[in-house]
Amino acid sequence: MKNIRFLAAFLAALTLALSACGGTQGTTAGDTSTDKTTSADTTEDTTPAETDRSQVKDGLPEKDYGGDKFTVLYRNEWAYEFIADEENGDILNDAIYRRNRAVENRFNVNFEFVGLPGGYSSTEYKNAVKNSIVAGDSEFDLITGYQADMVSHAMEGYFMNVYDMPYINAEAPWWSEKANTALTVHDKLFMTTGDIAVTLWDNMFVMFYDKKLADEYQIPDVYEIVENHQWTIDKLTELSKNVSKDLDGNSGFDGNDLYGFVTSPGNHTRAWMVAAETPITRMNDNGEIEACFMTERTVNLVDKLKKLCAEQSSYTGNEVLTEPNSTGEPVIFTSDRALFMTGYLGNAKLLRNMDTDFGIIPYPMFDDNQDGYRTTSHNSVSMVCFPVTLRDNEMSGIITEALCAESYRGVIPDYYDLVLKTKGTRDEKSAEMMDLIRDGLTFDFGWVHSPSMGSIGIILDDVVIGDKDLSSYWAGKEKSVESGLKKINAAYEKVGE
């Protein structure tokens, strides 16, 4: 079923409410009161509410580029986002192929995709971007890179302000408006992401639950709990704590036993800072980024997570899903030995042969006073960047907007089918959950810029899983954080002038 109906429109106000930073005292990093406008023609209605997304217009002008080449730099490890030479029966490949051909035919362009190794800290990829721009080359019309790596290039002034790009409508549903708001600083945005990047979806942090175990342990309807705004960390602890059993009889609990909650160390723990709205940084009233992590809310979050993970019913050794591109089957879940499991949305493809039905739900909220569910995407998400050496700003804006809009209309509905089909059927309630999760997707400015601040982004993993004292840990990192923020503020104040 490709006509996905949404629970609510993605077009919300540009204010991202993150109460963890003290309510009215400044805003989360990237949130400003200045209205963002672009050069896009907005005479067409791009509101997706209660409509077939295939019919949503992008408002782009008619253009004929006479067969001109449009060059995209992509990462070999995630080639599936762009490379599809022909239709071969694979759902995602065929959707990408149709998207590429639709944009080529509409604007009479020819795509040239240039791939390089682009994993984390790939020197080859980062140097290719830097050297091209420093040399003044107009080699690339669009760059898609590893989020954690593109940040340093953005701070060096290598990328255009997205808000200045002609025909990029940052408020359209195919982009991530909350993420754009979170990454905006001094009214400038140097990298963005949206439906053009399948990694945005594959890498989104979610939870899975085993419906068979839920029935056996008389767990209330989990979907209903989510819909009623009751899915909180405390509720997760309550529902999972009575689900545990030493299945192998070795008088201890390990990866062979039954649990109510299973998670992976590392990234899965870090995601809680976004899900619970306890950001590392915020933008103050002077427009500067400042640290705001050490709050009462953060202290309470750590207490909640430590309590959850300390339960006999919790297991934190599910390393097989630590990274979103994992290919190993999470046997502890597929063999019905975990009621709830953290993961990435793309991991659902590893569960399709599971005999038991499973559901997809968001990470829980901090408490029921939180205004909605939040999630983020792993650092390897492809970020859209426009080099300052673009040969034709308008062409890059139009073609990129078209690719993202066409992904929204055609690729993502097929992605839903790919993720949601189990045993030949489709879980429509999980489809609604995916809408809800995507609508709450954002980024934490401090986490994204963590490499420049003493790798502070790993703080929850070290404190919760490593069982360290939060205050002592922060005290040891505070100097690096403050030093990094000075450099970040200076860099962003300078670039894009």
mmCIF file of C-alpha atoms in Angstrom, residues 84-462:
data_model
loop_
_atom_site.group_PDB
_atom_site.id
_atom_site.type_symbol
_atom_site.label_atom_id
_atom_site.label_comp_id
_atom_site.label_asym_id
_atom_site.label_seq_id
_atom_site.Cartn_x
_atom_site.Cartn_y
_atom_site.Cartn_z
ATOM 1 C CA ALA A 84 20.262 2.060 -9.420
ATOM 2 C CA ASP A 85 21.265 1.310 -13.009
ATOM 3 C CA GLU A 86 18.095 -0.574 -13.851
ATOM 4 C CA GLU A 87 15.015 -2.078 -12.281
ATOM 5 C CA ASN A 88 15.796 -5.541 -10.920
ATOM 6 C CA GLY A 89 12.820 -6.394 -8.730
ATOM 7 C CA ASP A 90 14.373 -5.097 -5.496
ATOM 8 C CA ILE A 91 11.879 -2.721 -3.883
ATOM 9 C CA LEU A 92 14.331 -0.013 -2.861
ATOM 10 C CA ASN A 93 16.542 -0.253 -5.950
ATOM 11 C CA ASP A 94 13.544 0.115 -8.245
ATOM 12 C CA ALA A 95 12.192 3.090 -6.292
ATOM 13 C CA ILE A 96 15.572 4.861 -6.509
ATOM 14 C CA TYR A 97 15.788 4.064 -10.223
ATOM 15 C CA ARG A 98 12.341 5.547 -10.890
ATOM 16 C CA ARG A 99 13.161 8.629 -8.806
ATOM 17 C CA ASN A 100 16.394 9.295 -10.690
ATOM 18 C CA ARG A 101 14.793 8.805 -14.106
ATOM 19 C CA ALA A 102 11.802 10.990 -13.173
ATOM 20 C CA VAL A 103 14.048 13.924 -12.234
ATOM 21 C CA GLU A 104 16.331 13.430 -15.237
ATOM 22 C CA ASN A 105 13.390 13.392 -17.637
ATOM 23 C CA ARG A 106 11.563 16.277 -15.993
ATOM 24 C CA PHE A 107 14.512 18.671 -16.187
ATOM 25 C CA ASN A 108 16.518 17.095 -19.023
ATOM 26 C CA VAL A 109 19.646 16.468 -16.960
ATOM 27 C CA ASN A 110 22.009 13.516 -16.766
ATOM 28 C CA PHE A 111 23.157 12.359 -13.357
ATOM 29 C CA GLU A 112 26.787 11.538 -12.763
ATOM 30 C CA PHE A 113 27.308 9.834 -9.429
ATOM 31 C CA VAL A 114 30.820 9.879 -7.994
ATOM 32 C CA GLY A 115 31.409 7.458 -5.148
ATOM 33 C CA LEU A 116 34.232 7.387 -2.617
ATOM 34 C CA PRO A 117 34.793 5.547 0.671
ATOM 35 C CA GLY A 118 32.868 7.699 3.131
ATOM 36 C CA GLY A 119 32.712 5.979 6.496
ATOM 37 C CA TYR A 120 33.439 7.872 9.695
ATOM 38 C CA SER A 121 36.644 9.937 9.470
ATOM 39 C CA SER A 122 37.276 8.816 5.890
ATOM 40 C CA THR A 123 40.313 10.858 4.928
ATOM 41 C CA GLU A 124 39.753 10.194 1.240
ATOM 42 C CA TYR A 125 36.207 11.514 1.260
ATOM 43 C CA LYS A 126 36.896 14.534 3.451
ATOM 44 C CA ASN A 127 39.948 15.472 1.407
ATOM 45 C CA ALA A 128 38.034 15.135 -1.863
ATOM 46 C CA VAL A 129 35.485 17.652 -0.588
ATOM 47 C CA LYS A 130 38.072 20.012 0.847
ATOM 48 C CA ASN A 131 40.507 19.900 -2.067
ATOM 49 C CA SER A 132 37.795 20.508 -4.638
ATOM 50 C CA ILE A 133 36.472 23.550 -2.804
ATOM 51 C CA VAL A 134 39.854 25.007 -1.854
ATOM 52 C CA ALA A 135 40.941 24.683 -5.487
ATOM 53 C CA GLY A 136 37.857 26.602 -6.561
ATOM 54 C CA ASP A 137 36.554 23.703 -8.647
ATOM 55 C CA SER A 138 32.896 23.409 -9.513
ATOM 56 C CA GLU A 139 33.242 19.650 -9.658
ATOM 57 C CA PHE A 140 30.229 18.745 -7.538
ATOM 58 C CA ASP A 141 26.678 20.060 -7.821
ATOM 59 C CA LEU A 142 25.653 18.271 -4.652
ATOM 60 C CA ILE A 143 27.573 16.623 -1.820
ATOM 61 C CA THR A 144 26.115 14.057 0.571
ATOM 62 C CA GLY A 145 28.392 13.172 3.459
ATOM 63 C CA TYR A 146 28.694 11.560 6.871
ATOM 64 C CA GLN A 147 27.123 13.928 9.364
ATOM 65 C CA ALA A 148 29.945 13.837 11.909
ATOM 66 C CA ASP A 149 32.513 14.589 9.182
ATOM 67 C CA MET A 150 30.614 17.305 7.321
ATOM 68 C CA VAL A 151 30.361 19.386 10.496
ATOM 69 C CA SER A 152 34.057 20.332 10.406
ATOM 70 C CA HIS A 153 33.781 21.351 6.747
ATOM 71 C CA ALA A 154 30.719 23.454 7.535
ATOM 72 C CA MET A 155 32.646 25.277 10.246
ATOM 73 C CA GLU A 156 35.472 25.933 7.800
ATOM 74 C CA GLY A 157 33.115 27.745 5.457
ATOM 75 C CA TYR A 158 33.063 25.207 2.634
ATOM 76 C CA PHE A 159 29.274 25.043 2.304
ATOM 77 C CA MET A 160 26.499 27.376 1.249
ATOM 78 C CA ASN A 161 23.808 28.520 3.647
ATOM 79 C CA VAL A 162 20.906 26.229 2.765
ATOM 80 C CA TYR A 163 18.461 29.064 3.396
ATOM 81 C CA ASP A 164 20.156 31.015 0.584
ATOM 82 C CA MET A 165 19.790 28.193 -1.940
ATOM 83 C CA PRO A 166 17.249 28.962 -4.678
ATOM 84 C CA TYR A 167 14.202 26.680 -4.643
ATOM 85 C CA ILE A 168 15.179 24.751 -1.517
ATOM 86 C CA ASN A 169 12.008 24.867 0.570
ATOM 87 C CA ALA A 170 13.343 23.873 3.988
ATOM 88 C CA GLU A 171 9.808 23.783 5.387
ATOM 89 C CA ALA A 172 8.538 21.218 2.879
ATOM 90 C CA PRO A 173 7.627 17.796 4.302
ATOM 91 C CA TRP A 174 10.436 16.034 2.416
ATOM 92 C CA TRP A 175 13.014 17.848 4.524
ATOM 93 C CA SER A 176 13.285 17.538 8.291
ATOM 94 C CA GLU A 177 12.037 20.819 9.691
ATOM 95 C CA LYS A 178 12.771 20.086 13.347
ATOM 96 C CA ALA A 179 16.273 18.938 12.404
ATOM 97 C CA ASN A 180 16.819 22.095 10.359
ATOM 98 C CA THR A 181 15.753 24.209 13.307
ATOM 99 C CA ALA A 182 18.089 22.342 15.655
ATOM 100 C CA LEU A 183 21.094 22.811 13.343
ATOM 101 C CA THR A 184 20.440 26.454 12.508
ATOM 102 C CA VAL A 185 22.884 28.878 14.085
ATOM 103 C CA HIS A 186 22.995 32.639 13.520
ATOM 104 C CA ASP A 187 20.112 32.143 11.082
ATOM 105 C CA LYS A 188 22.322 29.940 8.904
ATOM 106 C CA LEU A 189 22.088 26.275 8.037
ATOM 107 C CA PHE A 190 25.018 24.605 6.300
ATOM 108 C CA MET A 191 23.819 21.033 6.041
ATOM 109 C CA THR A 192 20.424 19.418 6.042
ATOM 110 C CA THR A 193 18.790 16.079 5.409
ATOM 111 C CA GLY A 194 15.482 14.662 4.353
ATOM 112 C CA ASP A 195 13.822 11.974 2.270
ATOM 113 C CA ILE A 196 16.556 12.172 -0.361
ATOM 114 C CA ALA A 197 18.611 10.246 2.210
ATOM 115 C CA VAL A 198 17.351 6.722 2.851
ATOM 116 C CA THR A 199 19.884 6.648 5.700
ATOM 117 C CA LEU A 200 17.731 9.217 7.488
ATOM 118 C CA TRP A 201 15.082 6.505 7.754
ATOM 119 C CA ASP A 202 17.359 3.489 8.122
ATOM 120 C CA ASN A 203 19.267 5.201 10.936
ATOM 121 C CA MET A 204 16.339 6.509 13.000
ATOM 122 C CA PHE A 205 16.337 5.214 16.562
ATOM 123 C CA VAL A 206 13.197 3.217 17.347
ATOM 124 C CA MET A 207 12.017 0.411 19.571
ATOM 125 C CA PHE A 208 10.660 -2.968 18.556
ATOM 126 C CA TYR A 209 8.352 -5.074 20.664
ATOM 127 C CA ASP A 210 7.501 -8.766 20.499
ATOM 128 C CA LYS A 211 3.718 -9.188 20.225
ATOM 129 C CA LYS A 212 3.821 -12.830 21.293
ATOM 130 C CA LEU A 213 5.594 -11.999 24.564
ATOM 131 C CA ALA A 214 3.277 -9.032 25.070
ATOM 132 C CA ASP A 215 0.317 -11.403 24.909
ATOM 133 C CA GLU A 216 1.934 -14.018 27.141
ATOM 134 C CA TYR A 217 2.729 -11.464 29.850
ATOM 135 C CA GLN A 218 -0.620 -9.672 29.459
ATOM 136 C CA ILE A 219 0.991 -6.385 28.440
ATOM 137 C CA PRO A 220 -1.625 -3.735 27.570
ATOM 138 C CA ASP A 221 -1.936 -2.635 23.932
ATOM 139 C CA VAL A 222 1.423 -0.928 23.355
ATOM 140 C CA TYR A 223 0.216 1.025 20.328
ATOM 141 C CA GLU A 224 -2.630 2.412 22.414
ATOM 142 C CA ILE A 225 -0.202 3.407 25.164
ATOM 143 C CA VAL A 226 1.846 5.356 22.610
ATOM 144 C CA GLU A 227 -1.217 6.982 21.063
ATOM 145 C CA ASN A 228 -2.542 8.016 24.474
ATOM 146 C CA HIS A 229 0.691 9.881 25.255
ATOM 147 C CA GLN A 230 1.548 7.443 28.046
ATOM 148 C CA TRP A 231 4.698 5.873 26.589
ATOM 149 C CA THR A 232 7.363 7.100 29.017
ATOM 150 C CA ILE A 233 10.598 5.732 30.463
ATOM 151 C CA ASP A 234 8.780 4.869 33.674
ATOM 152 C CA LYS A 235 6.116 2.996 31.691
ATOM 153 C CA LEU A 236 8.833 1.043 29.852
ATOM 154 C CA THR A 237 10.385 0.085 33.193
ATOM 155 C CA GLU A 238 6.997 -0.894 34.601
ATOM 156 C CA LEU A 239 6.064 -3.121 31.653
ATOM 157 C CA SER A 240 9.433 -4.790 31.252
ATOM 158 C CA LYS A 241 10.556 -5.435 34.819
ATOM 159 C CA ASN A 242 8.519 -8.602 35.314
ATOM 160 C CA VAL A 243 9.719 -10.240 32.107
ATOM 161 C CA SER A 244 12.866 -12.239 32.822
ATOM 162 C CA LYS A 245 13.876 -15.881 33.034
ATOM 163 C CA ASP A 246 17.130 -17.836 33.312
ATOM 164 C CA LEU A 247 16.480 -20.062 30.315
ATOM 165 C CA ASP A 248 19.798 -21.917 30.242
ATOM 166 C CA GLY A 249 19.763 -22.661 33.961
ATOM 167 C CA ASN A 250 23.306 -21.473 34.632
ATOM 168 C CA SER A 251 22.219 -19.433 37.680
ATOM 169 C CA GLY A 252 23.083 -16.190 35.953
ATOM 170 C CA PHE A 253 21.666 -13.868 33.341
ATOM 171 C CA ASP A 254 23.414 -13.521 29.981
ATOM 172 C CA GLY A 255 22.631 -13.314 26.284
ATOM 173 C CA ASN A 256 20.918 -16.704 26.328
ATOM 174 C CA ASP A 257 18.092 -15.694 28.650
ATOM 175 C CA LEU A 258 14.716 -13.915 28.512
ATOM 176 C CA TYR A 259 14.407 -10.161 29.131
ATOM 177 C CA GLY A 260 11.835 -7.420 29.192
ATOM 178 C CA PHE A 261 14.217 -4.818 27.783
ATOM 179 C CA VAL A 262 17.257 -5.295 25.565
ATOM 180 C CA THR A 263 19.523 -2.538 24.310
ATOM 181 C CA SER A 264 22.926 -2.067 22.704
ATOM 182 C CA PRO A 265 25.748 -0.134 24.345
ATOM 183 C CA GLY A 266 26.905 3.048 22.666
ATOM 184 C CA ASN A 267 24.649 4.826 20.212
ATOM 185 C CA HIS A 268 21.378 3.420 21.540
ATOM 186 C CA THR A 269 21.992 4.975 24.950
ATOM 187 C CA ARG A 270 23.058 8.318 23.521
ATOM 188 C CA ALA A 271 19.731 8.602 21.707
ATOM 189 C CA TRP A 272 17.947 9.086 25.012
ATOM 190 C CA MET A 273 19.203 12.678 25.285
ATOM 191 C CA VAL A 274 17.124 13.519 22.215
ATOM 192 C CA ALA A 275 14.176 11.283 23.084
ATOM 193 C CA ALA A 276 13.958 12.785 26.584
ATOM 194 C CA GLU A 277 14.704 16.348 25.478
ATOM 195 C CA THR A 278 17.868 16.853 27.522
ATOM 196 C CA PRO A 279 20.086 18.573 24.933
ATOM 197 C CA ILE A 280 23.771 19.278 25.385
ATOM 198 C CA THR A 281 23.566 22.849 24.110
ATOM 199 C CA ARG A 282 21.142 25.675 23.489
ATOM 200 C CA MET A 283 21.193 29.064 21.832
ATOM 201 C CA ASN A 284 21.135 31.907 24.351
ATOM 202 C CA ASP A 285 19.464 35.294 23.965
ATOM 203 C CA ASN A 286 22.634 36.681 22.368
ATOM 204 C CA GLY A 287 22.535 34.097 19.616
ATOM 205 C CA GLU A 288 25.481 32.135 20.989
ATOM 206 C CA ILE A 289 25.613 28.394 21.575
ATOM 207 C CA GLU A 290 26.110 27.476 25.224
ATOM 208 C CA ALA A 291 26.115 24.285 27.279
ATOM 209 C CA CYS A 292 22.875 23.395 29.058
ATOM 210 C CA PHE A 293 23.151 19.678 29.769
ATOM 211 C CA MET A 294 23.589 19.758 33.536
ATOM 212 C CA THR A 295 20.006 20.327 34.651
ATOM 213 C CA GLU A 296 17.673 18.687 37.134
ATOM 214 C CA ARG A 297 15.944 17.034 34.188
ATOM 215 C CA THR A 298 19.209 15.455 33.034
ATOM 216 C CA VAL A 299 19.992 14.211 36.533
ATOM 217 C CA ASN A 300 16.534 12.646 36.692
ATOM 218 C CA LEU A 301 16.982 11.116 33.227
ATOM 219 C CA VAL A 302 20.200 9.422 34.300
ATOM 220 C CA ASP A 303 18.467 8.105 37.423
ATOM 221 C CA LYS A 304 15.589 6.720 35.330
ATOM 222 C CA LEU A 305 17.907 5.014 32.851
ATOM 223 C CA LYS A 306 20.141 3.545 35.536
ATOM 224 C CA LYS A 307 17.079 2.158 37.267
ATOM 225 C CA LEU A 308 15.833 0.661 34.002
ATOM 226 C CA CYS A 309 19.174 -0.904 33.086
ATOM 227 C CA ALA A 310 19.787 -2.220 36.613
ATOM 228 C CA GLU A 311 16.662 -4.357 36.533
ATOM 229 C CA GLN A 312 17.223 -8.107 36.221
ATOM 230 C CA SER A 313 14.843 -7.870 33.289
ATOM 231 C CA SER A 314 17.229 -5.626 31.305
ATOM 232 C CA TYR A 315 20.161 -6.666 29.125
ATOM 233 C CA THR A 316 22.641 -4.202 27.601
ATOM 234 C CA GLY A 317 24.868 -6.514 25.585
ATOM 235 C CA ASN A 318 23.046 -6.644 22.242
ATOM 236 C CA GLU A 319 26.139 -5.589 20.281
ATOM 237 C CA VAL A 320 24.814 -7.013 17.009
ATOM 238 C CA LEU A 321 22.702 -3.881 16.466
ATOM 239 C CA THR A 322 25.185 -1.261 17.648
ATOM 240 C CA GLU A 323 25.519 0.228 14.145
ATOM 241 C CA PRO A 324 22.601 0.881 11.760
ATOM 242 C CA ASN A 325 24.232 -1.009 8.870
ATOM 243 C CA SER A 326 24.480 -4.192 10.937
ATOM 244 C CA THR A 327 23.682 -7.328 8.970
ATOM 245 C CA GLY A 328 23.628 -9.815 11.836
ATOM 246 C CA GLU A 329 20.295 -11.093 13.064
ATOM 247 C CA PRO A 330 19.438 -10.027 16.641
ATOM 248 C CA VAL A 331 18.719 -13.591 17.731
ATOM 249 C CA ILE A 332 17.765 -12.565 21.244
ATOM 250 C CA PHE A 333 14.748 -10.807 19.725
ATOM 251 C CA THR A 334 13.907 -13.078 16.802
ATOM 252 C CA SER A 335 13.842 -16.075 19.145
ATOM 253 C CA ASP A 336 11.264 -14.384 21.400
ATOM 254 C CA ARG A 337 13.627 -13.625 24.261
ATOM 255 C CA ALA A 338 13.125 -9.849 24.423
ATOM 256 C CA LEU A 339 9.865 -7.985 24.948
ATOM 257 C CA PHE A 340 11.264 -4.551 24.034
ATOM 258 C CA MET A 341 14.441 -3.896 22.031
ATOM 259 C CA THR A 342 16.104 -0.661 20.940
ATOM 260 C CA GLY A 343 17.339 -0.457 17.385
ATOM 261 C CA TYR A 344 17.320 1.458 14.139
ATOM 262 C CA LEU A 345 14.313 1.501 11.838
ATOM 263 C CA GLY A 346 16.319 -0.219 9.108
ATOM 264 C CA ASN A 347 16.895 -3.163 11.453
ATOM 265 C CA ALA A 348 13.289 -4.166 10.770
ATOM 266 C CA LYS A 349 14.569 -5.731 7.559
ATOM 267 C CA LEU A 350 16.560 -8.183 9.687
ATOM 268 C CA LEU A 351 13.369 -9.293 11.427
ATOM 269 C CA ARG A 352 11.249 -10.159 8.391
ATOM 270 C CA ASN A 353 11.775 -13.903 8.737
ATOM 271 C CA MET A 354 10.754 -13.831 12.375
ATOM 272 C CA ASP A 355 7.871 -16.229 13.097
ATOM 273 C CA THR A 356 6.395 -13.889 15.698
ATOM 274 C CA ASP A 357 4.764 -10.576 14.843
ATOM 275 C CA PHE A 358 6.618 -7.510 16.052
ATOM 276 C CA GLY A 359 5.718 -3.858 16.332
ATOM 277 C CA ILE A 360 7.637 -0.618 15.770
ATOM 278 C CA ILE A 361 7.224 2.172 18.323
ATOM 279 C CA PRO A 362 9.127 5.356 19.277
ATOM 280 C CA TYR A 363 11.606 5.738 22.089
ATOM 281 C CA PRO A 364 9.634 6.655 25.233
ATOM 282 C CA MET A 365 9.319 10.240 26.427
ATOM 283 C CA PHE A 366 10.929 11.523 29.616
ATOM 284 C CA ASP A 367 7.454 11.805 31.154
ATOM 285 C CA ASP A 368 3.904 12.532 30.030
ATOM 286 C CA ASN A 369 4.472 16.293 30.341
ATOM 287 C CA GLN A 370 6.712 16.156 27.281
ATOM 288 C CA ASP A 371 4.901 17.550 24.247
ATOM 289 C CA GLY A 372 5.663 14.628 21.929
ATOM 290 C CA TYR A 373 7.932 11.764 20.964
ATOM 291 C CA ARG A 374 11.410 12.603 19.733
ATOM 292 C CA THR A 375 14.073 10.631 17.947
ATOM 293 C CA THR A 376 17.239 11.264 16.004
ATOM 294 C CA SER A 377 19.283 9.535 13.346
ATOM 295 C CA HIS A 378 22.711 7.928 13.687
ATOM 296 C CA ASN A 379 25.757 10.038 12.749
ATOM 297 C CA SER A 380 26.161 8.149 9.486
ATOM 298 C CA VAL A 381 23.037 9.781 8.049
ATOM 299 C CA SER A 382 23.723 11.466 4.710
ATOM 300 C CA MET A 383 23.732 15.235 5.034
ATOM 301 C CA VAL A 384 22.986 17.397 2.004
ATOM 302 C CA CYS A 385 25.665 20.040 1.480
ATOM 303 C CA PHE A 386 26.160 22.632 -1.241
ATOM 304 C CA PRO A 387 29.788 23.635 -1.887
ATOM 305 C CA VAL A 388 30.470 27.365 -2.076
ATOM 306 C CA THR A 389 32.022 26.715 -5.481
ATOM 307 C CA LEU A 390 28.731 25.696 -7.129
ATOM 308 C CA ARG A 391 28.677 26.474 -10.842
ATOM 309 C CA ASP A 392 24.914 27.102 -10.889
ATOM 310 C CA ASN A 393 23.143 27.711 -7.584
ATOM 311 C CA GLU A 394 19.696 27.639 -9.131
ATOM 312 C CA MET A 395 20.288 24.332 -10.896
ATOM 313 C CA SER A 396 21.645 22.705 -7.740
ATOM 314 C CA GLY A 397 18.682 23.982 -5.766
ATOM 315 C CA ILE A 398 16.063 22.827 -8.256
ATOM 316 C CA ILE A 399 17.511 19.366 -8.913
ATOM 317 C CA THR A 400 18.179 18.662 -5.227
ATOM 318 C CA GLU A 401 14.701 19.811 -4.231
ATOM 319 C CA ALA A 402 13.245 17.637 -6.991
ATOM 320 C CA LEU A 403 15.217 14.580 -5.824
ATOM 321 C CA CYS A 404 14.061 15.052 -2.253
ATOM 322 C CA ALA A 405 10.431 15.703 -3.241
ATOM 323 C CA GLU A 406 10.402 12.699 -5.579
ATOM 324 C CA SER A 407 11.810 10.568 -2.765
ATOM 325 C CA TYR A 408 8.966 11.735 -0.540
ATOM 326 C CA ARG A 409 6.397 10.915 -3.212
ATOM 327 C CA GLY A 410 7.790 7.617 -4.459
ATOM 328 C CA VAL A 411 10.757 6.159 -2.578
ATOM 329 C CA ILE A 412 9.516 6.458 0.985
ATOM 330 C CA PRO A 413 6.130 4.772 0.386
ATOM 331 C CA ASP A 414 8.037 1.789 -1.026
ATOM 332 C CA TYR A 415 10.400 1.980 1.952
ATOM 333 C CA TYR A 416 7.381 1.628 4.248
ATOM 334 C CA ASP A 417 6.437 -1.568 2.448
ATOM 335 C CA LEU A 418 10.007 -2.859 2.674
ATOM 336 C CA VAL A 419 10.209 -2.276 6.425
ATOM 337 C CA LEU A 420 6.689 -3.178 7.457
ATOM 338 C CA LYS A 421 5.971 -6.367 5.570
ATOM 339 C CA THR A 422 6.313 -9.466 7.699
ATOM 340 C CA LYS A 423 5.286 -12.906 6.528
ATOM 341 C CA GLY A 424 3.692 -11.319 3.451
ATOM 342 C CA THR A 425 1.457 -8.955 5.410
ATOM 343 C CA ARG A 426 1.845 -5.366 6.496
ATOM 344 C CA ASP A 427 1.454 -3.917 9.988
ATOM 345 C CA GLU A 428 -0.569 -0.745 9.428
ATOM 346 C CA LYS A 429 -0.307 0.325 13.081
ATOM 347 C CA SER A 430 3.460 0.312 12.783
ATOM 348 C CA ALA A 431 3.029 2.469 9.669
ATOM 349 C CA GLU A 432 1.233 5.010 11.826
ATOM 350 C CA MET A 433 4.043 4.758 14.363
ATOM 351 C CA MET A 434 6.588 5.435 11.608
ATOM 352 C CA ASP A 435 4.705 8.610 10.705
ATOM 353 C CA LEU A 436 4.806 9.645 14.353
ATOM 354 C CA ILE A 437 8.504 8.822 14.729
ATOM 355 C CA ARG A 438 9.502 10.667 11.547
ATOM 356 C CA ASP A 439 7.496 13.718 12.590
ATOM 357 C CA GLY A 440 9.486 13.869 15.844
ATOM 358 C CA LEU A 441 12.891 13.487 14.223
ATOM 359 C CA THR A 442 15.438 16.111 15.213
ATOM 360 C CA PHE A 443 19.113 16.461 16.043
ATOM 361 C CA ASP A 444 21.039 17.582 19.087
ATOM 362 C CA PHE A 445 23.421 20.379 18.063
ATOM 363 C CA GLY A 446 25.831 19.406 20.819
ATOM 364 C CA TRP A 447 25.834 15.734 19.837
ATOM 365 C CA VAL A 448 26.372 16.598 16.163
ATOM 366 C CA HIS A 449 29.292 18.857 17.107
ATOM 367 C CA SER A 450 30.573 16.479 19.768
ATOM 368 C CA PRO A 451 33.989 15.883 18.101
ATOM 369 C CA SER A 452 34.740 19.579 18.637
ATOM 370 C CA MET A 453 33.754 19.396 22.322
ATOM 371 C CA GLY A 454 35.786 16.537 23.724
ATOM 372 C CA SER A 455 33.382 13.883 22.385
ATOM 373 C CA ILE A 456 30.757 14.931 24.921
ATOM 374 C CA GLY A 457 28.103 13.159 22.860
ATOM 375 C CA ILE A 458 28.987 9.842 24.494
ATOM 376 C CA ILE A 459 28.199 11.117 27.989
ATOM 377 C CA LEU A 460 25.030 9.069 28.559
ATOM 378 C CA ASP A 461 26.671 5.868 27.415
ATOM 379 C CA ASP A 462 29.618 6.408 29.753
#
